Structures are given as structure tokens and as C-alpha cells.
Coordinates of C-alpha atoms and ligand atoms in Angstrom, one line a residue:
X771 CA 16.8 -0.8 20.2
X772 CA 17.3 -0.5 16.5
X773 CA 16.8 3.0 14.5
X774 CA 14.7 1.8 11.7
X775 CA 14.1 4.6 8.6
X776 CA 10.8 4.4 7.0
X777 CA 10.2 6.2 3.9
X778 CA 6.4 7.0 2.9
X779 CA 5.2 6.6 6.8
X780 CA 2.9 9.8 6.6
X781 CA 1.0 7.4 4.1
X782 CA -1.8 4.2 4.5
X783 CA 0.1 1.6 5.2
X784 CA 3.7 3.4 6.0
X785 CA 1.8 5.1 9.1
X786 CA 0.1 1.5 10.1
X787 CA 3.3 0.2 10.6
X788 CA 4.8 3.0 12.2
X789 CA 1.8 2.6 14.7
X790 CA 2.7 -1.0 14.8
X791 CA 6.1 -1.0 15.5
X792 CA 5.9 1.3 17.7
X793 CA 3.3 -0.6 20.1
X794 CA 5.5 -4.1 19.4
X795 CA 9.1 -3.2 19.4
X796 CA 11.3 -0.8 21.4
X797 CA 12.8 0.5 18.0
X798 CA 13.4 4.1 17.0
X799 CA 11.5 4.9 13.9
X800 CA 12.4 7.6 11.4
X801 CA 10.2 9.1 8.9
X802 CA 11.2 10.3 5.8
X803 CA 8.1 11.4 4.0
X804 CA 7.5 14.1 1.5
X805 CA 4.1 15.0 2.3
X806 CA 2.6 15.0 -1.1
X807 CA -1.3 15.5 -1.3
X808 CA -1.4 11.4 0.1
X809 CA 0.8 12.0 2.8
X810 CA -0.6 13.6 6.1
X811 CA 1.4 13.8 9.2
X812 CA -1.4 13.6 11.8
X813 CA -1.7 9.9 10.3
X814 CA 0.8 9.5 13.3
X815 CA -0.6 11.8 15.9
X816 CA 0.2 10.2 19.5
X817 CA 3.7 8.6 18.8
X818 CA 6.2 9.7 21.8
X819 CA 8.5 12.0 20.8
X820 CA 11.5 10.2 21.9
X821 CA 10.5 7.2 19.6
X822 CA 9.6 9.2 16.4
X823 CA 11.5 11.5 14.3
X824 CA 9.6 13.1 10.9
X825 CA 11.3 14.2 8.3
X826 CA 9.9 15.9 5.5
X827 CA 11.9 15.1 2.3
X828 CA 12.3 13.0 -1.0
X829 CA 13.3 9.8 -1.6
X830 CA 14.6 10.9 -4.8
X831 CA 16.9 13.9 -2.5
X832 CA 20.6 11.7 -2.9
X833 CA 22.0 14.3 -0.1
X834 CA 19.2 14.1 2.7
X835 CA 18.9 10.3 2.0
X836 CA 22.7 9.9 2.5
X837 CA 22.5 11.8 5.6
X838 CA 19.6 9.7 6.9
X839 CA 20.9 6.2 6.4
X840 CA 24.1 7.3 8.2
X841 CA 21.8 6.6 11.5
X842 CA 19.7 4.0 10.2
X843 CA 19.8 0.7 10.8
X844 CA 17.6 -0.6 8.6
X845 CA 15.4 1.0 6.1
X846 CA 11.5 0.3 5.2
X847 CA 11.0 1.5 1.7
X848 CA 7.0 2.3 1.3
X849 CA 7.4 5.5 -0.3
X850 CA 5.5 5.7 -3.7
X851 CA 2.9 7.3 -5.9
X852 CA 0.3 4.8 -5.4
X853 CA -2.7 5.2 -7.0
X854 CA -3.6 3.7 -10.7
X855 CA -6.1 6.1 -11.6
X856 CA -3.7 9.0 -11.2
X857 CA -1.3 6.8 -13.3
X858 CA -3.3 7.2 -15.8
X859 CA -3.8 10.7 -16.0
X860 CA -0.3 12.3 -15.1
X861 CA 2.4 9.5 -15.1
X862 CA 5.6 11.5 -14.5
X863 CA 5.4 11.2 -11.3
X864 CA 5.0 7.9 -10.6
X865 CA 8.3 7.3 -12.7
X866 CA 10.2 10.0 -10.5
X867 CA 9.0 9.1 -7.0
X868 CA 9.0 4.9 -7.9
X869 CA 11.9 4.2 -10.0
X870 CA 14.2 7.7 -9.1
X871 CA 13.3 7.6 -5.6
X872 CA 13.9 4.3 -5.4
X873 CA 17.6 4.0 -7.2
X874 CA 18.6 6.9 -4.9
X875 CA 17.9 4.4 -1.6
X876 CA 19.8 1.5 -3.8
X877 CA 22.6 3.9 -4.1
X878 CA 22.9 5.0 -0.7
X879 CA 22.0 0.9 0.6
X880 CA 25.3 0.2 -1.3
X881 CA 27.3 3.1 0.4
X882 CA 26.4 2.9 3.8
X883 CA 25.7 -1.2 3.4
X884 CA 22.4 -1.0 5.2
X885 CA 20.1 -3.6 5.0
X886 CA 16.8 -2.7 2.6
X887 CA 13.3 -3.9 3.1
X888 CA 11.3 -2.5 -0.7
X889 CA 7.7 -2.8 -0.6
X890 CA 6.0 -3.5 -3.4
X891 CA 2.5 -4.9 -4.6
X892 CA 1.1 -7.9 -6.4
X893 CA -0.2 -5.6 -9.4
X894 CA 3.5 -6.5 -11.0
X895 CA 2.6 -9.8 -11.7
X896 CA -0.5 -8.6 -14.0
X897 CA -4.3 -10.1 -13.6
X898 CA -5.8 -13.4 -13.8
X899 CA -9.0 -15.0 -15.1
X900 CA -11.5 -15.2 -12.6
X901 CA -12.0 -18.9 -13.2
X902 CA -8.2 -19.4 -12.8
X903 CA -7.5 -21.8 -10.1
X904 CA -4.2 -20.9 -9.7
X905 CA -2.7 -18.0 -7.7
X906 CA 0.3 -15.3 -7.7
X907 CA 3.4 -16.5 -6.5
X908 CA 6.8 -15.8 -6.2
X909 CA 8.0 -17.1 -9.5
X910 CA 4.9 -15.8 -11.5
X911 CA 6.4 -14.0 -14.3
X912 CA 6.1 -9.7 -14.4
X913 CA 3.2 -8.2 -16.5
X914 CA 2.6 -5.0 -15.4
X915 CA -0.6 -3.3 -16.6
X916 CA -0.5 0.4 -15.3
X917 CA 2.0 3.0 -15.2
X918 CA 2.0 1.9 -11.8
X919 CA 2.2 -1.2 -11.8
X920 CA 5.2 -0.5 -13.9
X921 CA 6.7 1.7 -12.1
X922 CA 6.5 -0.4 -9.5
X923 CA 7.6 -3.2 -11.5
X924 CA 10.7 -1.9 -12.5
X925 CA 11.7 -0.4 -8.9
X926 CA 11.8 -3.9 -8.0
X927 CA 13.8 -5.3 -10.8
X928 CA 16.5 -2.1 -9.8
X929 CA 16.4 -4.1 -6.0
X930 CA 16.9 -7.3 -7.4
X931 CA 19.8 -6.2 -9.7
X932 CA 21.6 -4.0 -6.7
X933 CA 21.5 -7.2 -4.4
X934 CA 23.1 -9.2 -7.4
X935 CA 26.1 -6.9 -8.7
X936 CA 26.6 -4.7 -5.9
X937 CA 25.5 -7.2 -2.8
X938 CA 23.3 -5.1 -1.4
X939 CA 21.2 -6.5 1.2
X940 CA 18.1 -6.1 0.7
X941 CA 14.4 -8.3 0.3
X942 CA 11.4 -7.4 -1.4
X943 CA 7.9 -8.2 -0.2
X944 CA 4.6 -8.1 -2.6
X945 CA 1.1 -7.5 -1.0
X946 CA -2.4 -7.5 -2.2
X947 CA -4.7 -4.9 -1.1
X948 CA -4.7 -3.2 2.0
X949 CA -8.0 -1.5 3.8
X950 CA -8.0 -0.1 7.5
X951 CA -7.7 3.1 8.9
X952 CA -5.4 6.4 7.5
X953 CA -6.6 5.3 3.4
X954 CA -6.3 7.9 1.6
X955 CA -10.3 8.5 0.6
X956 CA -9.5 8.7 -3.5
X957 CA -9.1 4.6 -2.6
X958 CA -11.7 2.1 -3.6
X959 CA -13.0 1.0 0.1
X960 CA -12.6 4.4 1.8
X961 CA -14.2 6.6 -1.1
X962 CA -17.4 4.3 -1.0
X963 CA -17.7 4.7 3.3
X964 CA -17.1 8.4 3.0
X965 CA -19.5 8.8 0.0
X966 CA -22.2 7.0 2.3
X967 CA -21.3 9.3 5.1
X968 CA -21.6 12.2 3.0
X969 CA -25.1 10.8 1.2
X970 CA -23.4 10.2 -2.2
X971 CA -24.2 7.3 -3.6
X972 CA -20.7 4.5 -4.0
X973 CA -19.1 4.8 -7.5
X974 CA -18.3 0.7 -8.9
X975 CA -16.2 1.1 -11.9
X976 CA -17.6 -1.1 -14.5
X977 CA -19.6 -4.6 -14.1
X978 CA -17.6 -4.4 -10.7
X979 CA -16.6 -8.1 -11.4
X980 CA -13.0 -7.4 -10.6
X981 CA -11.8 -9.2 -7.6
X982 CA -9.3 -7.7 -4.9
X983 CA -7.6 -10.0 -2.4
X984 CA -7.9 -8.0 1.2
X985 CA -5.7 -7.7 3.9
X986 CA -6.0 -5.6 6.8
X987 CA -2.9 -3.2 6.8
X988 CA -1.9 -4.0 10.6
X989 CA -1.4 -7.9 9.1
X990 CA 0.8 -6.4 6.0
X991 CA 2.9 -4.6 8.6
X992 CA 3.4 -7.4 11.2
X993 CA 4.8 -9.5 7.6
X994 CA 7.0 -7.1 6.8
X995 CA 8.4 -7.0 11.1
X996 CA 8.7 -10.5 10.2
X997 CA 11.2 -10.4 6.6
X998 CA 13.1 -7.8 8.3
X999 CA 14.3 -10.0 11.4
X1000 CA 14.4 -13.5 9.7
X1001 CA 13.5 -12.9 5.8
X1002 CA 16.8 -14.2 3.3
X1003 CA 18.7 -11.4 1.8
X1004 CA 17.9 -11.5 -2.3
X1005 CA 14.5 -13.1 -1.6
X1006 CA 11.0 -11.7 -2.6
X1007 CA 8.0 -12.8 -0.1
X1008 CA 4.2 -12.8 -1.6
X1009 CA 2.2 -11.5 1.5
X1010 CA -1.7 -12.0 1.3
X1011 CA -4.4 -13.0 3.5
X1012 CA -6.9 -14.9 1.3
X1013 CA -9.1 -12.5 1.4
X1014 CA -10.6 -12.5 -2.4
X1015 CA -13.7 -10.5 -2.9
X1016 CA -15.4 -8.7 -6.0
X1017 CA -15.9 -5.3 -5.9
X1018 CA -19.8 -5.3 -6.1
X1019 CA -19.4 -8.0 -3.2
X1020 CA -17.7 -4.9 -1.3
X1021 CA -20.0 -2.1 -1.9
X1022 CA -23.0 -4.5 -0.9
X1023 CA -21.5 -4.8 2.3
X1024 CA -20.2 -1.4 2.8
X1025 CA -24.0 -0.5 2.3
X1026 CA -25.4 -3.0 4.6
X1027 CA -22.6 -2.9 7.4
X1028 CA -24.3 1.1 7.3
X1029 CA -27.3 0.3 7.5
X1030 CA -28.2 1.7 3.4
X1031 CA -29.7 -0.3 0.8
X1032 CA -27.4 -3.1 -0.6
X1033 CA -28.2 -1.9 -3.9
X1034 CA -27.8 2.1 -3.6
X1035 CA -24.9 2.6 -6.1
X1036 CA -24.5 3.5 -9.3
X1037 CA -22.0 1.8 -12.3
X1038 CA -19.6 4.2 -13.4
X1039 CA -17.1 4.3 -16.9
X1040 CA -14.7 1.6 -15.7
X1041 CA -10.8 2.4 -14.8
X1042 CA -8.7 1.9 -18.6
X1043 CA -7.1 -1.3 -18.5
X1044 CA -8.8 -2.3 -15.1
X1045 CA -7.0 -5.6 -14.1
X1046 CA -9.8 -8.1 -13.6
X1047 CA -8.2 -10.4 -10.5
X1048 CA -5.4 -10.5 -8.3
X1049 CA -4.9 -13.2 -5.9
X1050 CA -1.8 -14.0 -3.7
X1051 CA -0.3 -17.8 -2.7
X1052 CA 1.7 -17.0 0.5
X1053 CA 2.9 -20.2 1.2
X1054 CA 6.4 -18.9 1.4
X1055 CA 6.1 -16.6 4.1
X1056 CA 4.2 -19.1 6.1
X1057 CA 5.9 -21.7 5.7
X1058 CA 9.7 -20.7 5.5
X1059 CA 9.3 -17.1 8.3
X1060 CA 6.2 -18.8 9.9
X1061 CA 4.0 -15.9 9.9
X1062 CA 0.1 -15.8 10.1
X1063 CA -2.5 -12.6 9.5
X1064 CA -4.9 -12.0 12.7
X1065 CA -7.3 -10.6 10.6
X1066 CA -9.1 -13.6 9.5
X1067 CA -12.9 -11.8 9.5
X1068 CA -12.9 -9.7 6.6
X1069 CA -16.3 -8.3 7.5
X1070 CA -15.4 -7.7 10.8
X1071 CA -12.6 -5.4 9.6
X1072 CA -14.2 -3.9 7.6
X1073 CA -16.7 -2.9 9.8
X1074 CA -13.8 -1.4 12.3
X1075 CA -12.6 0.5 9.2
X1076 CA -16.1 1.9 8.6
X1077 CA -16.1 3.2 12.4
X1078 CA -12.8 4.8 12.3
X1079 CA -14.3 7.0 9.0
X1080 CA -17.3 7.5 11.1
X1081 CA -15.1 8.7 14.2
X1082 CA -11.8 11.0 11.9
X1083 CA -14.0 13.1 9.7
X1084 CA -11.3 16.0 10.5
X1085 CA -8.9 13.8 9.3
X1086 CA -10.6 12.8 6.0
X1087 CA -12.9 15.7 5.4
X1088 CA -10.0 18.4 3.7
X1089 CA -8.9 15.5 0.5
X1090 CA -12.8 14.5 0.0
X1091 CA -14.2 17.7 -2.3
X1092 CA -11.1 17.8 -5.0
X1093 CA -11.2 13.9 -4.7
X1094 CA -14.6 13.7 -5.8
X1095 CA -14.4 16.5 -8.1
X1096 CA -11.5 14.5 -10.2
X1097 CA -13.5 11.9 -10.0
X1098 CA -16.2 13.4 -11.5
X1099 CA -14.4 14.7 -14.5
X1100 CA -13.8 11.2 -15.7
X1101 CA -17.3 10.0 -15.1
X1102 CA -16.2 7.9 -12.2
Ligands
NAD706 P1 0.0 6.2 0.0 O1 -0.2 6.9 -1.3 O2 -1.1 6.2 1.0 O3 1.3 6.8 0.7 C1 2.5 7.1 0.0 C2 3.3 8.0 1.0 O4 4.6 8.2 0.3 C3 2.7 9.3 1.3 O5 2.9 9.6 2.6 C4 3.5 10.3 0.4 O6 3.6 11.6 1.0 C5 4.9 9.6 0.4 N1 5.7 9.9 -0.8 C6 5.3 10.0 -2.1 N2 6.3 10.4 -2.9 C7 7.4 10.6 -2.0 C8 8.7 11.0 -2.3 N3 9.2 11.3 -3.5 N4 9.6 11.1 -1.2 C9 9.1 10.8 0.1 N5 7.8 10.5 0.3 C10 7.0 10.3 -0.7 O7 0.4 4.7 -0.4 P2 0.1 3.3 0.3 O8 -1.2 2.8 -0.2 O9 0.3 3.5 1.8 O10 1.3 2.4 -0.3 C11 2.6 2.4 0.4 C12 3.4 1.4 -0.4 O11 2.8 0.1 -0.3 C13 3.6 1.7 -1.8 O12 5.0 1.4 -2.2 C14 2.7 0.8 -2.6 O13 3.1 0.5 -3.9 C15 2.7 -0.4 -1.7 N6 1.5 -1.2 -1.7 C16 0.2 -0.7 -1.5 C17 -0.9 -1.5 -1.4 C18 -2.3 -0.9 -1.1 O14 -3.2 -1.7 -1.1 N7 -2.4 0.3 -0.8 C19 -0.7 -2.9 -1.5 C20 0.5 -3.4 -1.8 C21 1.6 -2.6 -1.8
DAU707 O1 -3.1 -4.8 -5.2 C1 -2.3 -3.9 -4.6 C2 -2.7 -2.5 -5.0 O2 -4.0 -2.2 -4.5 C3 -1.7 -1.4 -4.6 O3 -0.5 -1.7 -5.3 C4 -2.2 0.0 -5.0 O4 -1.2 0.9 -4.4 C5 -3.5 0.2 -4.3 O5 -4.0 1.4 -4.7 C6 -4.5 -0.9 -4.8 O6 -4.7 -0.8 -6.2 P1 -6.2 -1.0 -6.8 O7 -6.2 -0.3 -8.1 O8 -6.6 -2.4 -6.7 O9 -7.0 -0.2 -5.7 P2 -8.2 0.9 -5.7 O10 -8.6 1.2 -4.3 O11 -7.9 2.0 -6.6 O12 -9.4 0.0 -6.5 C7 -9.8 -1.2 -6.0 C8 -10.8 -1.8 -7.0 O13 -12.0 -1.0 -6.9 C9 -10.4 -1.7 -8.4 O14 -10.9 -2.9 -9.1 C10 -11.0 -0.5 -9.0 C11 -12.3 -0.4 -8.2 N1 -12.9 0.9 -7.9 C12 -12.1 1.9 -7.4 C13 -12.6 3.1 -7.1 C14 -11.7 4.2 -6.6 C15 -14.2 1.2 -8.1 O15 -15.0 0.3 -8.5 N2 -14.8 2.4 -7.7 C16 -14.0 3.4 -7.2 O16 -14.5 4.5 -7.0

């Protein structure tokens, strides 16, 4: 049994992989999670107690996270303010959860010399064209657009210099967009499902050109099992399903998978410096840790995801009002 820490687990994907390692390992998770407006602790409702400890707490807290790696293992790093369009109205955070948050780990990593898994996203490496034929990989050089992508930019830059001067041993994996169950609803794929629900017509920003590449969070989290037991200390791992889609593409099928019009939505003022494509090469992680995502059926997926919206409207129902209200402040 190992006792793994896993910061940001009250969130989307931190609470997927809690569920997931849970079901596929006998490891001891703890949670260190602050429980900002994304985080929700019923996101892991039904975990034994003797397999799950929460902890409400910051990242950025050098005390608390001193104390907690003392027990841990190893440590999963998802904490993070997440969401571009809140970037772009109130960055402070971002810079104080992402790069703060994430130095204080580094610091106590190098202490304690516990072995670090950061994850981070493929929104460091910028956008591409949509006719380019070539993809993200791990030596594409950083162009962040947001103060997100930034953020999260330079958090892993901080990893990548603590494993050099200090040997800290840690890895970094990069993902592209995750949908499934437990997203928060201010998220592209969950907003439009819950707007249907709700009989509000799905919000595309813009043309709705953009292209996302989708990948079903319980395949991010069995990659990230995967780099923790056999990735290489230093390395960064590209994790992607190639699962490329364009928005409007997405809200067509949202609306037909629920039985609407495929053309019930309405074109909103587009996100500032929207990135127009992201697509992940994960030919690293395939080859070299021979991993594979399950979730090959991208409609299928999504059509599970649409169910479990249908099924947890206690769990989404408190975050959808203010959501939409923000929203609807910026014209989106
Ligand atoms: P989320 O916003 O749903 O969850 C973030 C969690 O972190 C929440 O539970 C929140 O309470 C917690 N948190 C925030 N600040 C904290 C702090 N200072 N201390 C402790 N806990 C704090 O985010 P998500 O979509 O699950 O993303 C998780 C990670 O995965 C992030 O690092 C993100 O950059 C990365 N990522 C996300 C995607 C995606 O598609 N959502 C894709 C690739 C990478
Ligand atoms: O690529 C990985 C990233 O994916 C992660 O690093 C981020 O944490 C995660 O939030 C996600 O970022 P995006 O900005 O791509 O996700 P979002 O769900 O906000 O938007 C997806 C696309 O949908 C994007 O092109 C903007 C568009 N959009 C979004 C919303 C909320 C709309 O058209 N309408 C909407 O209402």
C-alpha cells in the first residue's frame, strides 16, 4: 500500500482519479484541497473511510504542506485555478494558487525528497493553425496565451528547474481537454448539457471554429497511474487521446445526443485571445510507458457524461445561477 497526497482532488479531474485509484490500487489517498468555489467535497462521496483522508488546506500553506508530505509517499499535484475566462477577469489568483502554490510543494519535495507528479495542460505550448498537420509534442517550444496558460506555464518551468539544481524527483505530464463527470458547469461541455437541461439555449463563443482535443478524465488519470510507477524522473509526458473536435461540432452533438435541434444555439462575443487549436502527439507515453486510453468513442462518452448531468442535478444545480449570471455580464 502506498499513501499517495493529491492536491486539488475535490476538483474535475483530481476527484476522477481519486475515484480511480481507489477502484485500481490498494493505495491510501490524501486530499489536500482548499475548497474554493470549483472544489466540492461530495465530488468524492462513497470512498471508504479507511482509504481517504480530506484535508481542507492550501497548497500555498508552507506549514500544513510540510506536515502532509511527512506521510506521503508520493504526491499528485492537480491543484490550480483552472479556468481561462476567470484568468481573464481576476488574475491574482491564478498566480497565487499556480506558481505560489506550486513552489511551496517544490520546496517541501526537496525537504522531505518525495517524489512529485505536476500536472499541467497543453495550453503551455500555445495554438496551432487548423490546417497544421503537425501536432504538440514534448519538445514544442512554450507560448502561453492566457494568464492561465501562463501560470501554468511557469509552474512547470519552477518543476523543471527544482529537478535540475536541487534533484528533486519529480515528472510533469501535459493533457488536452478533459470531459466526464464532477466538471465544474462554468466549463465548455458541461455548461452547454446543463443549459439544455435547464431550457437555455448553448452559448458557442465566436465562429466556434476552435478545435479541442478530448479525452475522457478516467483515461487522463489511468496516464498519470502510469508516469508515477514507471515514468523517468526529469521527463515531461504529452497525454492525449486523439480526440480533435471543433466546438460547433460539440454543441451539435450535445443537442442531438438530447434529443434538441442541432442548430438551437446562439453565437456569443468570443473568449479574448481564444486559442484556435490544440492537438496532442502522445507517442511518448505510448511508446516508452506503453499506455493506451479506453475511451476510444468520443460520442459514446459523451453521451455517459450527458447522463450523469441528467442523474446529479443536486450536485450541479448550487454553482449554475452565479455561473450563468457571470456569464452573462460578458455577453457570453
Ligand atoms: P478544477 O478547477 O475543477 O479543480 C481545481 C481544484 O483545486 C479544486 O478542487 C480547488 O478547490 C482546488 N484548489 C484551487 N486552489 C487551491 C489551493 N490554493 N490549494 C488547494 N486546493 C486548491 O480543475 P481541473 O479541471 O480538475 O484541473 C485540475 C488540474 O488539471 C489543473 O492543474 C489543470 O491545470 C490541469 N488540467 C486540466 C485540464 C482540463 O481539461 N480541465 C486539462 C489538462 C490539465
Ligand atoms: O487544454 C486543456 C485545458 O482545457 C485546461 O488546461 C483548462 O484547465 C480547461 O479549462 C480547458 O481549457 P479551455 O479553455 O479549452 O476549456 P473551456 O471548457 O473553457 O472551453 C472549451 C472551448 O469552448 C474553448 O474553445 C472555449 C469554448 N467555449 C467555452 C465556454 C465556457 C464556448 O464556446 N462556449 C462556452 O460557453
Amino acid at each position: 500500500m502506498r499513501r499517495l497526497l493529491v492536491t486539488g482532488g475535490a476538483g474535475f479531474i483530481g476527484s476522477n482519479f481519486v475515484h480511480h485509484v481507489i477502484s485500481n490500487s490498494d493505495d491510501h489517498v490524501t486530499v489536500l484541497d482548499k475548497l474554493t468555489y470549483a472544489g466540492n467535497r461530495s465530488s468524492l462521496d462513497g470512498i471508504p473511510d479507511d482509504r481517504l483522508t480530506f484535508v481542507q488546506g492550501d497548497i500555498a500553506d508552507a506549514a500544513l504542506v510540510d506536515e502532509l508530505f511527512r506521510s506521503a509517499d508520493a504526491v499528485v499535484h492537480y491543484a490550480a485555478e483552472s479556468h481561462n475566462d476567470n484568468s481573464l477577469h481576476d488574475p491574482r489568483p491564478f498566480l497565487d494558487t499556480n506558481i505560489i502554490g506550486t513552489y511551496t510543494l517544490l520546496e517541501a519535495a526537496r525537504r522531505h525528497g518525495t517524489r512529485l507528479h505536476h500536472i499541467s495542460t497543453d495550453e503551455v505550448y500555445g495554438d496551432l493553425e487548423l490546417d497544421d498537420p503537425d501536432r504538440f509534442t514534448e519538445s514544442t517550444p512554450y507560448n502561453p496565451s492566457s494568464p492561465y496558460s501562463s501560470t501554468k506555464a511557469g509552474s512547470d518551468l519552477l518543476v523543471r528547474a527544482w529537478v535540475r539544481s536541487f534533484g528533486v524527483r519529480a515528472t510533469i505530464s501535459n493533457c488536452s481537454n478533459n470531459y466526464g463527470p464532477y466538471q465544474h458547469v462554468e466549463k465548455f461541455i458541461p455548461r452547454q448539457i446543463t443549459n439544455v437541461v435547464r431550457g437555455i439555449r448553448p452559448k458557442l463563443y465566436g465562429a466556434g471554429e476552435n478545435v479541442r482535443d478530448w479525452i475522457h478524465a478516467d483515461d487522463h488519470s489511468s496516464a498519470v497511474l502510469r508516469i508515477l510507477e514507471a515514468g523517468e524522473i526529469g521527463e515531461t509526458y504529452l497525454i492525449g487521446a486523439d480526440g480533435e473536435r471543433n466546438n460547433k461540432e460539440v454543441v451539435e452533438l450535445i443537442l442531438t445526443l438530447m434529443g434538441q435541434d442541432a442548430a438551437a444555439y446562439d453565437h456569443v462575443t468570443d473568449r479574448a485571445g481564444h486559442d484556435l487549436r490544440y492537438a496532442i502527439d502522445s507517442t511518448k507515453l505510448r511508446t516508452e510507458l506503453g499506455w493506451a486510453p479506453r475511451y476510444s468513442d468520443f460520442e459514446a462518452g459523451l453521451a455517459a457524461t450527458i447522463d450523469w448531468y441528467r442523474t446529479h442535478e443536486d450536485w450541479w444545480a448550487p454553482s449554475k445561477d452565479g455561473v450563468e449570471a457571470f456569464y452573462a455580464s460578458k455577453g457570453q
